[in-house]
Every structure is written in C-alpha cells, then in structure tokens.
Short mmCIF file of C-alpha atoms in Angstrom, two decimals:
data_model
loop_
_atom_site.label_atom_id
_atom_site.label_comp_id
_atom_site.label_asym_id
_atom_site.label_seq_id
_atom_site.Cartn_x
_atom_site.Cartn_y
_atom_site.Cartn_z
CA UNK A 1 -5.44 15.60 26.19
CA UNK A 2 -9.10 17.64 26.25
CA UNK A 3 -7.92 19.78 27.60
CA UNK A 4 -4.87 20.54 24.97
CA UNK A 5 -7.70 20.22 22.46
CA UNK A 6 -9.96 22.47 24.15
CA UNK A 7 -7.31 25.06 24.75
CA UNK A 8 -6.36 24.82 20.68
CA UNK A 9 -9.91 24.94 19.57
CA UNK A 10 -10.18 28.62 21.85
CA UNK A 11 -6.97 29.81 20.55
CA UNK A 12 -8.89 29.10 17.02
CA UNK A 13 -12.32 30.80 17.96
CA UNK A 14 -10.34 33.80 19.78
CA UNK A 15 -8.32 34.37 16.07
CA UNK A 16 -11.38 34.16 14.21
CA UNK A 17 -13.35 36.48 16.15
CA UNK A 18 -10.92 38.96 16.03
CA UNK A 19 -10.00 38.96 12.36
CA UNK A 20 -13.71 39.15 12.12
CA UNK A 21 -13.50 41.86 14.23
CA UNK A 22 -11.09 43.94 12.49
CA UNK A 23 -12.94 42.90 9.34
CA UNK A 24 -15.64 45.45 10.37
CA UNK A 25 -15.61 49.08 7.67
CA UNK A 26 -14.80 51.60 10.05
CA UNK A 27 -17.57 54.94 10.54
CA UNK A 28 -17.93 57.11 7.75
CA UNK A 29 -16.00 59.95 9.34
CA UNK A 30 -13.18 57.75 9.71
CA UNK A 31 -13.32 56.60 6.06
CA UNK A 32 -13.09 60.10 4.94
CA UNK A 33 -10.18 60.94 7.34
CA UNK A 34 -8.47 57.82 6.15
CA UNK A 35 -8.83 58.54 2.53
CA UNK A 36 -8.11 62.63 2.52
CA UNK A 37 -11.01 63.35 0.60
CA UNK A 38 -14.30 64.46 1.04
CA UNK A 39 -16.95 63.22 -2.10
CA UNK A 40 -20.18 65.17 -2.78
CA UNK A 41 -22.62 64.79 -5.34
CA UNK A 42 -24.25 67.82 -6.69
CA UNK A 43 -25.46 69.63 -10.10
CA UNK A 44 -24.27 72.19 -12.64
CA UNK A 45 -26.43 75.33 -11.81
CA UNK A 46 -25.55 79.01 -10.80
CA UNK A 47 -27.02 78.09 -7.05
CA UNK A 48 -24.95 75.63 -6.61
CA UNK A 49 -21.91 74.33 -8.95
CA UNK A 50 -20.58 76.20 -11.99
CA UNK A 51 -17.34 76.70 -14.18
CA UNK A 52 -16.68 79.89 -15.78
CA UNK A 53 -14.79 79.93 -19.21
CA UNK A 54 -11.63 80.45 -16.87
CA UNK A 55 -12.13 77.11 -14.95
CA UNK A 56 -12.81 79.27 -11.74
CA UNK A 57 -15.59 77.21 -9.76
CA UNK A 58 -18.06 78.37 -7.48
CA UNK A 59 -21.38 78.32 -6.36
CA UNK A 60 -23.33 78.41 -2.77
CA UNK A 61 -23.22 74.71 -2.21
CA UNK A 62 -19.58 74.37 -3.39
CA UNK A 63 -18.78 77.34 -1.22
CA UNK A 64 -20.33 75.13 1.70
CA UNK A 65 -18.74 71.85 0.98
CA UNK A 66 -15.69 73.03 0.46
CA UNK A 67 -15.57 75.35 4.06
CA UNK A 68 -16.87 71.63 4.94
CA UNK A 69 -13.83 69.77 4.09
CA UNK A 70 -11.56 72.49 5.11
CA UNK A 71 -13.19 71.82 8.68
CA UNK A 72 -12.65 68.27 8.61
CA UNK A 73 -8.90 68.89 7.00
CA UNK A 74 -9.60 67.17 3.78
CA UNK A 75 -9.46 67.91 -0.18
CA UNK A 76 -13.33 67.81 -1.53
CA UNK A 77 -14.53 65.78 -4.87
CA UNK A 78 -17.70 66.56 -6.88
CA UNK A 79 -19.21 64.35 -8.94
CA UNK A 80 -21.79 65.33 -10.98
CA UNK A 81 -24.47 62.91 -11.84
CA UNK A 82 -26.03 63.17 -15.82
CA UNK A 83 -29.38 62.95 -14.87
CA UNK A 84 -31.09 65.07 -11.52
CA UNK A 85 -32.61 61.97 -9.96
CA UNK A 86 -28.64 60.31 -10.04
CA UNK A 87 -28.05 62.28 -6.97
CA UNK A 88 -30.62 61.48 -4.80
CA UNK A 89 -30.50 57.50 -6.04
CA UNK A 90 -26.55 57.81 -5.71
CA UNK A 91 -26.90 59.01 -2.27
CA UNK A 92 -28.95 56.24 -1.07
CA UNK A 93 -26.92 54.06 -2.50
CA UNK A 94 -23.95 55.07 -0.78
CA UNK A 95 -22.04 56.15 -3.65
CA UNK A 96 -21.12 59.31 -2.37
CA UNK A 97 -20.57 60.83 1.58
CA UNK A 98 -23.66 62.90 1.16
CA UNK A 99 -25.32 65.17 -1.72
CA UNK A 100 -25.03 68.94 -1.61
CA UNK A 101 -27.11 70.34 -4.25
CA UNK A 102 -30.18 72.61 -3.68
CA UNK A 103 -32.42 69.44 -2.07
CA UNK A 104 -35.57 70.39 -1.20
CA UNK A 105 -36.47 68.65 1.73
CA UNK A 106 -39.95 66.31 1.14
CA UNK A 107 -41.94 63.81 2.66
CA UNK A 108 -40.83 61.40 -0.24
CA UNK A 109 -37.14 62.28 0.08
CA UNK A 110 -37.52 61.56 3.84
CA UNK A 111 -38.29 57.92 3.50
CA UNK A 112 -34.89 57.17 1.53
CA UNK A 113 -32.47 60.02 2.64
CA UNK A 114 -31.12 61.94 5.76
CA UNK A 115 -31.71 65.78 6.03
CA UNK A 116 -29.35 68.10 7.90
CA UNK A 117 -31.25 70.95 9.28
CA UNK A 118 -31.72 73.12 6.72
CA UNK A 119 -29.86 76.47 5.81
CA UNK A 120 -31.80 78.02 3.72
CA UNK A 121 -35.56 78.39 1.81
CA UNK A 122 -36.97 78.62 -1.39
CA UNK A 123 -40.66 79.12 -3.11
CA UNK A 124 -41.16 77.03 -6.68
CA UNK A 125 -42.36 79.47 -8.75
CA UNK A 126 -44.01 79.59 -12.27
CA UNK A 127 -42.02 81.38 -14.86
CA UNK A 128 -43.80 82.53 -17.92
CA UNK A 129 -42.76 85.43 -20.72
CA UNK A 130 -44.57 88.56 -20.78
CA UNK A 131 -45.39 87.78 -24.58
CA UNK A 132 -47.41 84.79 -23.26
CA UNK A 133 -50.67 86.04 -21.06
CA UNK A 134 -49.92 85.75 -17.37
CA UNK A 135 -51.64 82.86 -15.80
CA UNK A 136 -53.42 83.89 -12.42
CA UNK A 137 -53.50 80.46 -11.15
CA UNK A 138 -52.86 76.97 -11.60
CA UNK A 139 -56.28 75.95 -13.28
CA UNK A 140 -55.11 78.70 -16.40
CA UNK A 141 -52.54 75.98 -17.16
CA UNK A 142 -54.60 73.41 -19.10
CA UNK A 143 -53.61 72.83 -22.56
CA UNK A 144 -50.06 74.60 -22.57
CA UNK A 145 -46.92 73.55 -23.37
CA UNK A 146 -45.35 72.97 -19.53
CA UNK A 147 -41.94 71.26 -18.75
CA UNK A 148 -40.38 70.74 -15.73
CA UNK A 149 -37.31 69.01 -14.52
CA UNK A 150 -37.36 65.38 -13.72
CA UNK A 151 -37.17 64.52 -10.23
CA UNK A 152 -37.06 67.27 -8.91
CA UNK A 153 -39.12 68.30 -5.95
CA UNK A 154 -41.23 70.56 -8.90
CA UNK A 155 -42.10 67.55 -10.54
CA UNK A 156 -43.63 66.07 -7.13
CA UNK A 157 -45.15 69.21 -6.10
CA UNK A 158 -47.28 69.28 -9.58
CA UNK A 159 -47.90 65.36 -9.13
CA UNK A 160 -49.17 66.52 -5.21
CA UNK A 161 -51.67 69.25 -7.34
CA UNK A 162 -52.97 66.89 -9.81
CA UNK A 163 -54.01 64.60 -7.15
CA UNK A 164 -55.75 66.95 -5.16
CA UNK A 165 -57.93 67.63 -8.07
CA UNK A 166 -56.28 70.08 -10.76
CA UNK A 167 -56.22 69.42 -14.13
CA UNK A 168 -52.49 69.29 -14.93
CA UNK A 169 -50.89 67.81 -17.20
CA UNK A 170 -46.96 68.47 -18.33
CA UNK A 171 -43.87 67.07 -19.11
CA UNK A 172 -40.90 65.81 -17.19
CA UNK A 173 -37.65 66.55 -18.86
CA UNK A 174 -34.65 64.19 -18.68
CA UNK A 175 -31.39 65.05 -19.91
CA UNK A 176 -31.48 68.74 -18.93
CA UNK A 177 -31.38 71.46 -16.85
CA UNK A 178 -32.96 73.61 -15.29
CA UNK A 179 -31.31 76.47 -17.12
CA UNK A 180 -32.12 75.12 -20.35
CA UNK A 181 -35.70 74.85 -19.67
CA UNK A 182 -35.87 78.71 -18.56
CA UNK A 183 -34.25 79.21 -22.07
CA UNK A 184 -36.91 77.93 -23.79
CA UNK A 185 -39.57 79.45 -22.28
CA UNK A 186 -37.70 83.01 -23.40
CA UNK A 187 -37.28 81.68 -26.80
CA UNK A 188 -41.33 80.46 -26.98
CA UNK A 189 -40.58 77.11 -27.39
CA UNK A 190 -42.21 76.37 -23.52
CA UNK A 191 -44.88 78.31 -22.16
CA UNK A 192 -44.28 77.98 -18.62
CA UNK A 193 -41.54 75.88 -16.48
CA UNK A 194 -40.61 75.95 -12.78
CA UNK A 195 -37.83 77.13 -10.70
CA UNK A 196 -36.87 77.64 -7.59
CA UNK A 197 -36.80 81.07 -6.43
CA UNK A 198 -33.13 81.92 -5.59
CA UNK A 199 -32.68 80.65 -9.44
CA UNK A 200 -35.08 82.80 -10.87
CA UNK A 201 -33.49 85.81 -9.36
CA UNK A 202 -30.36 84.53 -10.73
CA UNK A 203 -31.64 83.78 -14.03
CA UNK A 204 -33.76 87.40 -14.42
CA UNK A 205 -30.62 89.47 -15.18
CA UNK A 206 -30.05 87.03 -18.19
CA UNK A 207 -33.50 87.00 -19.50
CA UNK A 208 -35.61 90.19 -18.34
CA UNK A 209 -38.41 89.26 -20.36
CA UNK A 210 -39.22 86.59 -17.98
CA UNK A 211 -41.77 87.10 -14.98
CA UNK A 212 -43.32 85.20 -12.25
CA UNK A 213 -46.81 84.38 -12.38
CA UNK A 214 -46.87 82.41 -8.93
CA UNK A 215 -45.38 80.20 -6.12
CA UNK A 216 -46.68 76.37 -6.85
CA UNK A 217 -45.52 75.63 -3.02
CA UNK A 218 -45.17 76.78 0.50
CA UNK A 219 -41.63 77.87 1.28
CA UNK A 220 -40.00 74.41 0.99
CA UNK A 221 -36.42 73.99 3.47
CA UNK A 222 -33.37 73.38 1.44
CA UNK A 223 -30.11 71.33 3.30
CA UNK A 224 -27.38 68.28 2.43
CA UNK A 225 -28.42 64.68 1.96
CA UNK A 226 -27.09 61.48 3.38
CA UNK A 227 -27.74 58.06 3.16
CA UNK A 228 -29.96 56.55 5.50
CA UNK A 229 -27.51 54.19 8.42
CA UNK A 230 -27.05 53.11 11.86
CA UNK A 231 -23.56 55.13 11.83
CA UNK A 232 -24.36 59.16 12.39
CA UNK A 233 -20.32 60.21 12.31
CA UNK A 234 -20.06 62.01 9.74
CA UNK A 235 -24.13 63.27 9.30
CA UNK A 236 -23.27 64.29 13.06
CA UNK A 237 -20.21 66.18 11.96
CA UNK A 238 -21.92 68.20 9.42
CA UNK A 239 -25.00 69.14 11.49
CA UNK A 240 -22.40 70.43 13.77
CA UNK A 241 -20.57 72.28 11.15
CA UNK A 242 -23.99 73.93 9.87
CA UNK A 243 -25.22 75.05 13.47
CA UNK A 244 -21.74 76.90 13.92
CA UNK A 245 -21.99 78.59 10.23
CA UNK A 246 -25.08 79.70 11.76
CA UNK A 247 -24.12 80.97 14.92
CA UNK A 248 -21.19 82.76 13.85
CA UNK A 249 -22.65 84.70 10.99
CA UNK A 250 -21.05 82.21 8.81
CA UNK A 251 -23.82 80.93 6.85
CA UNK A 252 -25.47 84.72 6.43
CA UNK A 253 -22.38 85.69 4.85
CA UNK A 254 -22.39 82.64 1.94
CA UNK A 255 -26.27 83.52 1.42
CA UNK A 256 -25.27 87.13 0.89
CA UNK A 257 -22.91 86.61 -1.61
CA UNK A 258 -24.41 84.30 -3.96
CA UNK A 259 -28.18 85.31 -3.60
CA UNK A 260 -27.54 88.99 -1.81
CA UNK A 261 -28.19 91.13 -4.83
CA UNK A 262 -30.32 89.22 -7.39
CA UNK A 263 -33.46 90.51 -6.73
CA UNK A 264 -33.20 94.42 -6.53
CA UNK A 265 -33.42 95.33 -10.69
CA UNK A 266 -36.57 95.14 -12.29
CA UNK A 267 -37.22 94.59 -15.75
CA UNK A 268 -36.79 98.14 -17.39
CA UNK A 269 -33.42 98.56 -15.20
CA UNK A 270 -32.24 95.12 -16.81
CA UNK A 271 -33.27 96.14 -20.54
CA UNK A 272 -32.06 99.54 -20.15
CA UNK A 273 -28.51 98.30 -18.86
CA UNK A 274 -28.39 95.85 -22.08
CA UNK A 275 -29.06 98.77 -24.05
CA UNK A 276 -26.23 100.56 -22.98
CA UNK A 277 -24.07 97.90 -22.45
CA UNK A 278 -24.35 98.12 -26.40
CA UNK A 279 -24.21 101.42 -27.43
CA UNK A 280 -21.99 103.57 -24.57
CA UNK A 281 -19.38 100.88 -22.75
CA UNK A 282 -17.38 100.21 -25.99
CA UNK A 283 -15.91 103.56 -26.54
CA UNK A 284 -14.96 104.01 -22.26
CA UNK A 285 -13.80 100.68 -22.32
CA UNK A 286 -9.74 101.73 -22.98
CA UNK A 287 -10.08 104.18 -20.16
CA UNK A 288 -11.94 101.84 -17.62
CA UNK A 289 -8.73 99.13 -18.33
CA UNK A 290 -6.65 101.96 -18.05
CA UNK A 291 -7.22 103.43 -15.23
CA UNK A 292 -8.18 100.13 -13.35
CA UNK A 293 -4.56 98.70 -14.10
CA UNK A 294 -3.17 102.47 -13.11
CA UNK A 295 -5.19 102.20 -9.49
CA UNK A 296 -4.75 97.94 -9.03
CA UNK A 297 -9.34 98.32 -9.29
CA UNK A 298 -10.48 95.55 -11.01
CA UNK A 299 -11.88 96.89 -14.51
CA UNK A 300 -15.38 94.67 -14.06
CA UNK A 301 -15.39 96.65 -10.85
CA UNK A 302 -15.02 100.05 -11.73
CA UNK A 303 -17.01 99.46 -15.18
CA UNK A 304 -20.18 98.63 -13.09
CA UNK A 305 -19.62 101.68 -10.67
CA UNK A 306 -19.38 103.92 -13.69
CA UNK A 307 -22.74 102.71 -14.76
CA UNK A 308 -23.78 102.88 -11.02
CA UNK A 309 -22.71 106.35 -11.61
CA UNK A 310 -23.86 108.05 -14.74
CA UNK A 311 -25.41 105.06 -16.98
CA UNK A 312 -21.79 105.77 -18.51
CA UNK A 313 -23.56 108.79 -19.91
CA UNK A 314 -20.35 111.59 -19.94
CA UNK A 315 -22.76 114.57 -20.29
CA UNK A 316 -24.47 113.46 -16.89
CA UNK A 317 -24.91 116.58 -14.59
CA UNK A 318 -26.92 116.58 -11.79
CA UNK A 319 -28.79 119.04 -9.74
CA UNK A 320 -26.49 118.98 -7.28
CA UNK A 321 -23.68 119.71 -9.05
CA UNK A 322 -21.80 116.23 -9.50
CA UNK A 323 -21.29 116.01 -13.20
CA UNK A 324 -18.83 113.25 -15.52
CA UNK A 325 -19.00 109.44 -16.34
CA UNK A 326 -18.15 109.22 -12.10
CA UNK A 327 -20.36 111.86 -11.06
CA UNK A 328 -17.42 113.85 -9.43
CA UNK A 329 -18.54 116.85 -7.05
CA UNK A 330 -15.81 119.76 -7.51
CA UNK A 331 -13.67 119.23 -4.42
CA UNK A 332 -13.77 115.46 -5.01
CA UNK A 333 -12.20 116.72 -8.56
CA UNK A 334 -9.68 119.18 -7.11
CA UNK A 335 -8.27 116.24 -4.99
CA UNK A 336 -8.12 114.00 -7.73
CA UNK A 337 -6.53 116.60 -9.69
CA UNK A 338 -9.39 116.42 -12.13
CA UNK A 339 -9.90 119.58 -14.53
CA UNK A 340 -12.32 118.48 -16.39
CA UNK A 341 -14.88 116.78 -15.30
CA UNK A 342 -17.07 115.55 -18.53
CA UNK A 343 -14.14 114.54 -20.47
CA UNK A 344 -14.41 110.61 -19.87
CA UNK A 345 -11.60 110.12 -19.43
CA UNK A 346 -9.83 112.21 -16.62
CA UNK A 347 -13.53 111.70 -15.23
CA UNK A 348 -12.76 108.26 -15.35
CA UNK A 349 -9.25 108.32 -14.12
CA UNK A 350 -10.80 110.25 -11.05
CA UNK A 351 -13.23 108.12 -10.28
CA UNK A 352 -10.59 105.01 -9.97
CA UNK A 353 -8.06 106.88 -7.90
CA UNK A 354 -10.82 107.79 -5.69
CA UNK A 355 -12.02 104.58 -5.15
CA UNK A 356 -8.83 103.39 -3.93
CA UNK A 357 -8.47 105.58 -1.55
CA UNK A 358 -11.43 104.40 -0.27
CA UNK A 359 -9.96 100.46 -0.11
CA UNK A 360 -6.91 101.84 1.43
CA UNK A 361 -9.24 102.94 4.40
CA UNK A 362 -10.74 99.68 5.07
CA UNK A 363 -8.65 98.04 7.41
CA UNK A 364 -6.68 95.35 6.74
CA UNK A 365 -8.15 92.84 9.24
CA UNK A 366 -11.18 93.00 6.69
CA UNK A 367 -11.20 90.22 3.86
CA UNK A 368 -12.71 90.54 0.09
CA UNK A 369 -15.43 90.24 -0.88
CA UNK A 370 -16.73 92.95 2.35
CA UNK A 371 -13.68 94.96 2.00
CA UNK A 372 -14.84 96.13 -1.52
CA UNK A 373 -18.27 96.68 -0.55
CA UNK A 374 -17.36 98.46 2.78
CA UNK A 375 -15.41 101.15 0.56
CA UNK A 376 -18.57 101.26 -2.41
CA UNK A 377 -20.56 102.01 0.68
CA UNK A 378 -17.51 104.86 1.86
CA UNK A 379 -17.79 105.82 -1.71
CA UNK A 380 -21.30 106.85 -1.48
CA UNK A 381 -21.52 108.23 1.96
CA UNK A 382 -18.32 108.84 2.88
CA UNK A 383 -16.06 106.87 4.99
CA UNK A 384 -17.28 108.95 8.17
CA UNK A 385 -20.99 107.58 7.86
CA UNK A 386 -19.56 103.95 7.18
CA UNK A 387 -17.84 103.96 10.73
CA UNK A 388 -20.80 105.09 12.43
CA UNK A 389 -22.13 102.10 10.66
CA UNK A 390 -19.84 99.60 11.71
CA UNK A 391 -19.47 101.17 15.25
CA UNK A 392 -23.67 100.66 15.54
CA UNK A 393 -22.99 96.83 14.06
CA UNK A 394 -20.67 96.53 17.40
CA UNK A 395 -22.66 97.89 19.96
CA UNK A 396 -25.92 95.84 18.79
CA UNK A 397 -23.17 92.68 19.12
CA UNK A 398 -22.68 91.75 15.54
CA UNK A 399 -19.80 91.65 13.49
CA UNK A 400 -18.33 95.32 12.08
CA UNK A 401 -16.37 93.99 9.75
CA UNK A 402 -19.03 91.93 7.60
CA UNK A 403 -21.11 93.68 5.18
CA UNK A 404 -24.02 91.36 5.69
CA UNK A 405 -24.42 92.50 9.48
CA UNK A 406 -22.99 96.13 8.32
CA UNK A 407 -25.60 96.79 5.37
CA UNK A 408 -28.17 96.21 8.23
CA UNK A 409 -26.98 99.06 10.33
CA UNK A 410 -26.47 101.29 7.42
CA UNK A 411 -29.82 102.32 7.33
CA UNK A 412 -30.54 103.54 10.80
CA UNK A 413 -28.27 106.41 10.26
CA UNK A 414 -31.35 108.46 8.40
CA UNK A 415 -33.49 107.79 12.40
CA UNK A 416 -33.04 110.25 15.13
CA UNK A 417 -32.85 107.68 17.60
CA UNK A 418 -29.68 106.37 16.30
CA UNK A 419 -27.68 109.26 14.40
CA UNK A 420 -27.65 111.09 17.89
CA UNK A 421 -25.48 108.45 19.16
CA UNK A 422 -23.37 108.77 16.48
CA UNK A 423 -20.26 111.10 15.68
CA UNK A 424 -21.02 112.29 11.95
CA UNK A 425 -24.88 112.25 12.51
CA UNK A 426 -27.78 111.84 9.91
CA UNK A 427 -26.91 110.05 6.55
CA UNK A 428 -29.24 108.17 4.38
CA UNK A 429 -27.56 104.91 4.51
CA UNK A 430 -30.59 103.03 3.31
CA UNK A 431 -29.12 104.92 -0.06
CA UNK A 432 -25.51 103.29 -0.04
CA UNK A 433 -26.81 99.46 0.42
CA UNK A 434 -28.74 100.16 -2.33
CA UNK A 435 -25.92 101.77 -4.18
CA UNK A 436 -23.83 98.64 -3.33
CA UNK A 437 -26.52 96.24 -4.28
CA UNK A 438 -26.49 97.87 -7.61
CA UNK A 439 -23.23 97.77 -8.25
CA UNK A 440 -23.09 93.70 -7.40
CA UNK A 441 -25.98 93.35 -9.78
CA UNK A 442 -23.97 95.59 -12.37
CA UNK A 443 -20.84 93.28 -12.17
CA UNK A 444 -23.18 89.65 -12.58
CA UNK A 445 -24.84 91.54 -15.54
CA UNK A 446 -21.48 92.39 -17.46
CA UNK A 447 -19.62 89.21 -16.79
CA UNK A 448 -22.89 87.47 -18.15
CA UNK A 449 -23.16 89.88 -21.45
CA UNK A 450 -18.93 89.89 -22.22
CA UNK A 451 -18.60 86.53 -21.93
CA UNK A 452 -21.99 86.35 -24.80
CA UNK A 453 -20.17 88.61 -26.80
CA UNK A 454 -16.96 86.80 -26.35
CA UNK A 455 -18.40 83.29 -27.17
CA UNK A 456 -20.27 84.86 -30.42
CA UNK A 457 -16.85 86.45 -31.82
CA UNK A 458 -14.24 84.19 -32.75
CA UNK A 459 -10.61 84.97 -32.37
CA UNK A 460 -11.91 87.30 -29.29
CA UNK A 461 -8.91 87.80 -26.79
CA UNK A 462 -9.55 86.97 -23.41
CA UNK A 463 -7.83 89.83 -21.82
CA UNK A 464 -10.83 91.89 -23.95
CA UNK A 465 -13.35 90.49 -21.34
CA UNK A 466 -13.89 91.72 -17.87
CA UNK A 467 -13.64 89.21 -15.66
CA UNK A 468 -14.29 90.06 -11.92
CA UNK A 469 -13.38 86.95 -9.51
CA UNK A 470 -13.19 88.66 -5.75
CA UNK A 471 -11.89 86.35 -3.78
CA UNK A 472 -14.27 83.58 -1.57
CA UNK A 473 -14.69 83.28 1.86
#
C-alpha cells in the first residue's frame, strides 16, 4: 500500500516539475521568432529615424535594424519613446528587444545596459552662431545661455567637466530634441548647445550660419543597446550580424549613404546655393521636370547636377569650351543633337539624355543608390576612367561594384604608379568623387529648401516638389 502511495505521490512530483518546466519564457531569440516581429526603441532624428512629408522612413539606424530583422526573417517595430532617457530606462526594463538609436557608449550606460561592439564614432561638439563670438574653450562658457539634451551622453560629459573643476553651468532640456535645440541657437534664443558630430554635418546644410567652436569629448563609440541578462541569444545574434556588415563592406556602405557627403560644403557654398535656389531654379524648373520625365532621371537628380554644373547660370562658358546650364562640350552636343548650347532648355534636354546613357552603361548587376553615382562619376570622367576604377577596386580585393570601395580607387588614376596599369591612363579622379559628393549634398539641400517652401505655401501641389527617394540597400 506504500508503495501505491509512493508511486502516486512521484507520478504527482514528476507532473509538477514538468509543467514547471515548460512554464519557463523561452530565450529572447526564440520570443522574437515566435512572435514575427522584431521591436526597437529609437528617436526621431536625421541619424537615425525620420518621416518625410511622404511617409517614406529612413535613417542609419533604421537602415540597420531593419537589414537586422530581414536577417532574422522578421517584420521590425519602432517605438519611439517621448522623452530621450525613455529609451535607455525602457531598455533596461525589458520593454523592448534592444535600443537602436545613436547610443553613445559610457561608463554609466555600462552598469545598466549591454553594448554590441560598436559601428561607428562620433565627437560632441559645441555649436555656436557666427553672430555670437566663438568660444576658444570651455572656461569662455560662463554666464551664457547653454542647453543641452537631457540624458544624453552630452549632458554627462558636461556633468564629467564640472566635476573636474570647470565652471559650468547649463540647462538640461526635456521634451525636445536635439534638432530643436540647434534651431534655437540659429534663431539667438541659445548661445551654444551640443551635438554629435555626424548631426552637425547633417544639420549645417540647413543652417550655414552655424559653426563649431570645439569637441567637448574624445571620440566616443556609438552601437545597439540591450538589457542586461543571463540569456545572450539574441545580443549574440546581433553581434554576429554587425561583425558580418563589417566584413563584407556592409556596414561601410550604410555609413556612406547617410553620413558620406555631409561634410564637403562650407559655409559660402551653402549660402550661395540658397541664393540661387531663390533667384535662378524657378524659371528651369519646367525644363528640369521635362526632360527628367522625357529620360525616366529623377528631376531632384538632374536639378542638383545642373547646379553641379553651371550654378544653373545659362550664360556659363568656360575656358575650355563647355558652355550651357549642363556645361556641354561641342561633340557631347552634336551627339545629343544639341544646337544650341546656352538656350536652357535644349541645354537642359542634353544634359538628361546624356546622363542616361551613362545609367544604361552601368551594369545591371549594380543596385541604386551606387548605380547612380557610378554613372555621375562616368559623367565627369567618362565611363572609360570609371572602369579603370572599378577594375583597380578588384585587383586590390574590394568590391567594383560599390561606390564606397570605388570612390577610393578613383583617385589613384591622377599617380603614375597606377594609371600605367591601366587601359585609358591618367584622369583626375580625385575630381569626380568630389563631383559626386557635390551632387549628393546638392540633392539633401533641395529636398530640405522645397519641402520649406512647400510647407510655407498653402494649397502647394505635391507633384511641384522634388522629391528624390533612391532606393535603400
């Protein structure tokens, strides 16, 4: 009779245990394979997260989440968090899988979240108007009207100052943005504020009466936050994902395309742009849409290579002999079927029907956004120089058909010791990655100033906008 009861009482424990067992949450790579989706916190900035007035989303960190949850076969989810410090208290509190948005790795960070390695750096860096006299250092800062973000990685680095003996003082901002801050510095209502580096260079194009007056910080390591845990899965899975993005070129790519062409215009190329933006694009503006619909060119596209061009100045001439809103040379003309090349626009017209001839010569194996910038590049030095290029990019075992590893090769073409070696000889390619950085910079700048325009005119049709979206990676 025990025995019955000991056998019964077993059967019990055995039950128990295992519905106790089974009871357990499963790993964190498993809940997001069981649920189909993939949730990220991050923030509303150009670096990272933004909607255009289209609803088209991108940003660095989105791009990177969402390759992310493509890996892992799963939709993504951002949630974004009213106040800056949500995301890293969300994290840790296991409201979301991990945060992805511009985190600045720190010692205080460290003690309540998990890094991944990081994929890229930044500087924090002072931004002040040139009406306001530049500050050389930090101890020029007493007494001035200074915001910053709140919790931020600024807001510690000032804290880290003032204890080590400066006399700061500022404010921390809640309900806000970095964005917003930087507008009140250009509108006097700040002095100074702080950014990170890759924002500022975002930012300039928008407000070219801002400057830097210095770097607050050592380079500081920027990468995806998790909550700190016993169960790795998924932080493992992502560090993995991050080292291959690396390795194959990946991750180079992303950086080039949001932050690859931010930096190059200084402030009198930025003013003088706005300035014509003003008073020459209007009037070209039925030819640009004409003749970009006529060739398939996006207008945005072939409005910034016109300014690339000529400053959309229809008397330019050049020493040379190139002359016309697209700077035609004679036989490039003749082809074209151009007569004359200072009327706008047949100048115009030849311009676009050139440049798709040069996107026809890409080949097809190469995806947008490199495809366009491979033929700006053709476009400028001829699609003869470009294939020495790419044919250099091979040899030296990168990837020919990338502009970020292509743009690198570009400018060995104007040394001996590599334009022997190649079939067309000496070019100045240094000249063409800076003629395609322009042109990138060119684009930003008049998607930025139509959609102003549009938001201050009511009524304004949409299709009056350019409105460049080249497909992600």
């Amino acid at each position: 009779m025990s025995d019955i009861r000991f056998y019964t009482l077993f059967i019990h424990c055995l039950i128990l245990s295992l519905l106790f067992g089974c009871s357990q949450p499963p790993p964190a790579l498993q809940r997001v394979l069981n649920r189909g989706e993939l949730i990220v916190l991050t923030r509303t900035d150009p670096t990272t997260y933004s909607i255009n007035e289209s609803g088209f989303v991108s940003g660095f960190e989105y791009d990177l989440a969402t390759l992310f949850a493509d890996k892992l076969g799963v939709n993504v989810r951002f949630e974004l968090p009213e106040q800056f410090h949500d995301i890293l208290q969300f994290t840790s509190e296991n409201k979301a899988d991990f945060a992805a948005a511009g985190l600045s790795v720190t010692p205080e960070r460290k003690q309540i979240l998990q890094f991944t390695p990081p994929y890229y750096e930044v500087t924090q860096q002072l931004v002040y108007h040139y009406r306001t006299r530049r500050p050389k250092s930090i101890k020029y800062l007493a007494d001035s009207f200074f915001e910053v973000l709140a919790g931020t990685s600024h807001a510690e680095n000032l804290r880290r100052l003032k204890k080590n003996g400066s006399d700061l003082s500022w404010v921390e901002a809640y309900n806000t943005d970095v964005l917003t801050l930087v507008e009140m510095v250009n509108n006097g209502l700040l002095d100074y504020t702080i950014t990170d580096s890759n924002q500022f260079e975002i930012f300039r194009s928008r407000f070219p009466e801002l400057n830097v007056a210095f770097s607050i910080s050592e380079p500081e390591q920027i990468a995806w936050a998790f909550p700190k845990s016993d169960d790795h899965s998924l932080y493992d899975e992502a560090v993995k994902f991050i080292s291959d993005l690396k390795q194959t070129g990946v991750l180079k790519q992303l950086q080039d395309k949001h932050f690859g062409y931010s930096k190059h215009l200084n402030y009198v190329g930025i003013c003088t742009f706005r300035r014509h933006f003003n008073s020459r694009l209007q009037a070209l503006k039925p030819f640009l849409h004409q003749s970009a619909e006529k060739y398939g060119i996006d207008r945005t596209l072939l409005a910034a290579v016109a300014y690339q061009e000529s400053h959309w100045n229809r008397h330019a001439v050049s020493p040379t002999g190139v002359r016309g809103i697209m700077m035609l040379t004679r036989n490039t003309a003749k082809q074209m079927q151009i007569e004359n090349r200072l009327d706008p626009q047949q100048s115009i017209d030849g311009g676009a029907h050139y440049l798709a001839t040069r996107l026809q010569k890409i080949p097809a194996r190469i995806f947008e956004p490199d495809r366009t910038w491979m033929a700006l590049a053709s476009y400028n030095i001829g699609l003869g120089h470009l294939e020495d290029a790419r044919i250099l990019t091979q040899k030296q075992g990168a990837n020919p058909d990338r502009w970020v590893d292509v743009k690198e090769r570009l400018p060995l073409l104007a040394k001996k010791r590599w334009y022997k070696q190649t079939k067309h000889g000496y070019a100045r390619g240094n000249e063409a990655v800076t003629y395609v950085t322009n042109i990138r910079q060119y684009i930003d700048m008049l998607k930025q100033l139509e959609l102003t325009e549009a938001e201050s005119q009511n009524g304004t049709e949409t299709d009056e906008t350019f409105n460049m979206q080249l497909p992600a990676l």
